[in-house]
Short mmCIF file of C-alpha atoms in Angstrom, two decimals:
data_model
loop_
_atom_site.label_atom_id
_atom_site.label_comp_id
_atom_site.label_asym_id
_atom_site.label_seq_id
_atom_site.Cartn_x
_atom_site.Cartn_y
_atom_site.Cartn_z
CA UNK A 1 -16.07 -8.93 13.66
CA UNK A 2 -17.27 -4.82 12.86
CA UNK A 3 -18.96 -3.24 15.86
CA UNK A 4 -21.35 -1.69 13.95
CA UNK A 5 -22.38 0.59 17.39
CA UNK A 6 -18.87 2.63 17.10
CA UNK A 7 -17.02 3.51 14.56
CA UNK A 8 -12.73 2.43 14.23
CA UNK A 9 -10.53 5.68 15.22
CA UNK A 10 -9.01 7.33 11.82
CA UNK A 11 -5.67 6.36 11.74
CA UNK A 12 -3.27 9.30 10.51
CA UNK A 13 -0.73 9.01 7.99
CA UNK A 14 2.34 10.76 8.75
CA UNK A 15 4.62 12.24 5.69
CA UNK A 16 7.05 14.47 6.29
CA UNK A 17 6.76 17.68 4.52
CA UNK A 18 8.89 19.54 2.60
CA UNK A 19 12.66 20.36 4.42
CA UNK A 20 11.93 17.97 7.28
CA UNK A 21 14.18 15.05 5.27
CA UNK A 22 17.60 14.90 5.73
CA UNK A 23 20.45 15.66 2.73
CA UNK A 24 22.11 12.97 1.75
CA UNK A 25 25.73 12.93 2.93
CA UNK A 26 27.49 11.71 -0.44
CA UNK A 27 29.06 8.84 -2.30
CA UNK A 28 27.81 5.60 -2.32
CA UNK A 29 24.83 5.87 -0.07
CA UNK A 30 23.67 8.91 -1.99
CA UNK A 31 23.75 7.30 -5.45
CA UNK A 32 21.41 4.68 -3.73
CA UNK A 33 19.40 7.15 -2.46
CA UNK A 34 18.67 8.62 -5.58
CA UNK A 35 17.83 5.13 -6.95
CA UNK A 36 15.37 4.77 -4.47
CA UNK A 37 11.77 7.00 -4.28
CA UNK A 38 11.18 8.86 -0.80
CA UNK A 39 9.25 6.59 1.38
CA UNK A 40 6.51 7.67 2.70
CA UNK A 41 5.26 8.29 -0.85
CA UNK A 42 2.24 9.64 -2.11
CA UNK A 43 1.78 10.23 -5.81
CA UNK A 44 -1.21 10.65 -8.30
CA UNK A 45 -2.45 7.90 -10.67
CA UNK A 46 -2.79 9.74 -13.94
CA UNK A 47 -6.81 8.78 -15.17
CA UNK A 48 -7.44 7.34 -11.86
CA UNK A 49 -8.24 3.73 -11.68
CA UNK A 50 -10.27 1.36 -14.45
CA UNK A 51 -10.43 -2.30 -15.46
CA UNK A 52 -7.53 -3.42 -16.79
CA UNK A 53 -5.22 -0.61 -15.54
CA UNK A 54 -2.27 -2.32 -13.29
CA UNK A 55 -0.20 -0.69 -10.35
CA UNK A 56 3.16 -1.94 -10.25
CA UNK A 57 5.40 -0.98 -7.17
CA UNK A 58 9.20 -2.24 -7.68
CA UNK A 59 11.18 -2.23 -3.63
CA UNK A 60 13.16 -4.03 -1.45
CA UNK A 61 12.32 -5.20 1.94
CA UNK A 62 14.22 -3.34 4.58
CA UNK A 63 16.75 -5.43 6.78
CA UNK A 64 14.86 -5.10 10.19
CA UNK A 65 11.25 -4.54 8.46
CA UNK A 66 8.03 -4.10 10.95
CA UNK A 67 5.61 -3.28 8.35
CA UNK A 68 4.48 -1.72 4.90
CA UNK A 69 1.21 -0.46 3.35
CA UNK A 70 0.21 0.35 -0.37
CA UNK A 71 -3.03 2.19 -0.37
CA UNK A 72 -4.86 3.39 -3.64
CA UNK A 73 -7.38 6.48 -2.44
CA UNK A 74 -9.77 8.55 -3.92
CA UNK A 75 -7.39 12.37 -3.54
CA UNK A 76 -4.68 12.92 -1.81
CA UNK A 77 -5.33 13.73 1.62
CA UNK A 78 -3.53 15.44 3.70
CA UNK A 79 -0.44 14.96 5.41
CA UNK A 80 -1.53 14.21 8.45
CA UNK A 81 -5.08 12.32 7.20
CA UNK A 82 -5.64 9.84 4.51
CA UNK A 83 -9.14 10.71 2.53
CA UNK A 84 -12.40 9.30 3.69
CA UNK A 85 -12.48 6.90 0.27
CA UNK A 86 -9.87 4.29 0.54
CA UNK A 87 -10.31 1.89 -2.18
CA UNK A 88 -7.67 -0.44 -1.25
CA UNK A 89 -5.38 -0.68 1.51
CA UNK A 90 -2.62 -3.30 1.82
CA UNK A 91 -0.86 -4.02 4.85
CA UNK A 92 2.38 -6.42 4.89
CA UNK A 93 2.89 -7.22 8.46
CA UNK A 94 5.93 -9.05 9.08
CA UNK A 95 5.91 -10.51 12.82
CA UNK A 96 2.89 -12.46 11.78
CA UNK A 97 3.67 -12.89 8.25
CA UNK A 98 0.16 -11.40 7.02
CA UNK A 99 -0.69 -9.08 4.24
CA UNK A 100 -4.18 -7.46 5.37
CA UNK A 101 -6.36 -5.76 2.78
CA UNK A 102 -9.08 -3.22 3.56
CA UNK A 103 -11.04 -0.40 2.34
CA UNK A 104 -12.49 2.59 4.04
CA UNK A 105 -15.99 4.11 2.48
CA UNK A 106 -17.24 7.39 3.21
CA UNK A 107 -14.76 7.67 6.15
CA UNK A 108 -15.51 4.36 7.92
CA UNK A 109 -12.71 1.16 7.96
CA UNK A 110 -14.41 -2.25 6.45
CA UNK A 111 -13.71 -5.51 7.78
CA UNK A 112 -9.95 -6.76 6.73
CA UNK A 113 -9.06 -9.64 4.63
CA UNK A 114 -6.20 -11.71 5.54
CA UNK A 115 -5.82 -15.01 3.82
CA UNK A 116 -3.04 -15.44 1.84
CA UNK A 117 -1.63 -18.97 0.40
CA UNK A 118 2.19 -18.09 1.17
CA UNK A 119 4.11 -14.82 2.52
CA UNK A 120 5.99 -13.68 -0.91
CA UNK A 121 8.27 -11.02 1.34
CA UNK A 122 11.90 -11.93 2.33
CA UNK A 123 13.61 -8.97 4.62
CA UNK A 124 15.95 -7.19 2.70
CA UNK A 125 14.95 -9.15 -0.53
CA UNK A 126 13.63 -7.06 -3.57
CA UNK A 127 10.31 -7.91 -5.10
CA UNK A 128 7.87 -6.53 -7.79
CA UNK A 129 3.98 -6.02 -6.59
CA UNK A 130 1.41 -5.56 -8.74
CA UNK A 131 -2.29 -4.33 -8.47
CA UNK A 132 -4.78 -5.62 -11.07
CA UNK A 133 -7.64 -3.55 -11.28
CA UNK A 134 -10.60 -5.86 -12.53
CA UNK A 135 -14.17 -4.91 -12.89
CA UNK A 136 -15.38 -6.31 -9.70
CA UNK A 137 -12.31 -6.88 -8.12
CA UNK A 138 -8.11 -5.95 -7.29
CA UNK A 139 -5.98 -9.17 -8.04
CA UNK A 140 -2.76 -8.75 -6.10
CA UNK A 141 0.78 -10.67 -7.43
CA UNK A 142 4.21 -10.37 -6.23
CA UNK A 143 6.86 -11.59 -8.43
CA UNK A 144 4.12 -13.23 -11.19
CA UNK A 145 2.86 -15.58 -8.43
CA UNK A 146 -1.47 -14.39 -7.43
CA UNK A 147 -1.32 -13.32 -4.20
CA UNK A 148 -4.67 -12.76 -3.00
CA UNK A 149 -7.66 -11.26 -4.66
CA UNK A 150 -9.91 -7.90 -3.42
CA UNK A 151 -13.88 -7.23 -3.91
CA UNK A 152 -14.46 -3.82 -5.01
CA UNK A 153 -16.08 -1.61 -2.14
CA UNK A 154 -15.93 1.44 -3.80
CA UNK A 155 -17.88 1.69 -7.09
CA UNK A 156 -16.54 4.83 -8.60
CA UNK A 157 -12.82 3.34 -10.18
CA UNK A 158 -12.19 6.63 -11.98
CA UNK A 159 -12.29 8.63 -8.83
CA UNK A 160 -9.11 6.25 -7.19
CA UNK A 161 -6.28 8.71 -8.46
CA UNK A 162 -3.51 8.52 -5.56
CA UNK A 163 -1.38 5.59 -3.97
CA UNK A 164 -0.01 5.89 -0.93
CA UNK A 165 3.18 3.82 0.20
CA UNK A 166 5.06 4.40 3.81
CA UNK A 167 6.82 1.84 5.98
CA UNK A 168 9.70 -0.99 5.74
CA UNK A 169 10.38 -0.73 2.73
CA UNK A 170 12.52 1.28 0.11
CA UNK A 171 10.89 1.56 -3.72
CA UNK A 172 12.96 1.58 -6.77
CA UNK A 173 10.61 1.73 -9.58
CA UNK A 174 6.65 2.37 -10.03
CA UNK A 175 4.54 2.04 -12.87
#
């Protein structure tokens, strides 16, 4: 239920920026390093979002995974603060096997959706996610099976040109 009276704290998204990462010490664990993208991640979506555009994330489940979001925005941000637009936010919480989906408008968190008809991620498991923009709607699948469905909140599509991804989870491939 939304208290309408006062409005959810921002939360802050923390990437690290540029020489805070550690080098990779060598052999085997670097060559699967450099299969893997940098998590947390934040890259543009060239021509922002539009129906029948799809966001693919390819990862693997870390072995002792908490948590992991996938958020499509409208700009970047900044390192320390996701933008006020948030057109889609997914959150795969593992302790109580949810995936909760959100947006945030002009600043200000909506109510979260959490209904899901099965919990697709296995720890340390790989899996393929994809976002299905639609024109009223984000259909979400993991490996080809529908995992839940999202109303539009924001109305400008073209304007949703970054995703976001930080948490338990290492990313091999995105398209």
């Amino acid at each position: 239920m939304a208290d309408s009276a006062r409005a959810p704290a921002r939360k802050r998204w923390v990437f690290p920026q540029r020489g805070e990462e550690g080098q990779p010490s060598g052999g085997a664990a670097e060559a699967d390093a450099q299969r893997r993208l940098v998590v947390p991640f934040r890259g543009h979506i060239p021509g922002g979002l539009q129906p029948g555009k799809v966001v693919v994330v390819v990862g693997v489940v870390e072995p002792r995974p908490d948590r992991f979001y996938v958020a499509l925005t409208c700009g970047p941000g900044t390192s320390r603060e996701p933008p006020p637009d948030v057109a889609l936010e997914l959150c795969v919480r593992f302790r109580d096997r949810q995936v909760v989906r959100r947006a945030c408008v002009g600043g200000r968190w909506g109510d979260a959706e959490r209904d899901v008809p099965f919990f697709p991620f296995i720890r340390d498991q790989p899996f393929k996610l994809e976002i299905r923009c639609e024109r009223s709607r984000f259909r979400v699948f993991v490996d080809g099976e529908q995992l839940c469905h999202f109303q539009h909140r924001l109305t400008s599509l073209g304007a949703v040109d970054t995703m976001w991804i930080k948490g338990s989870v290492g990313v091999t491939k995105l398209a």
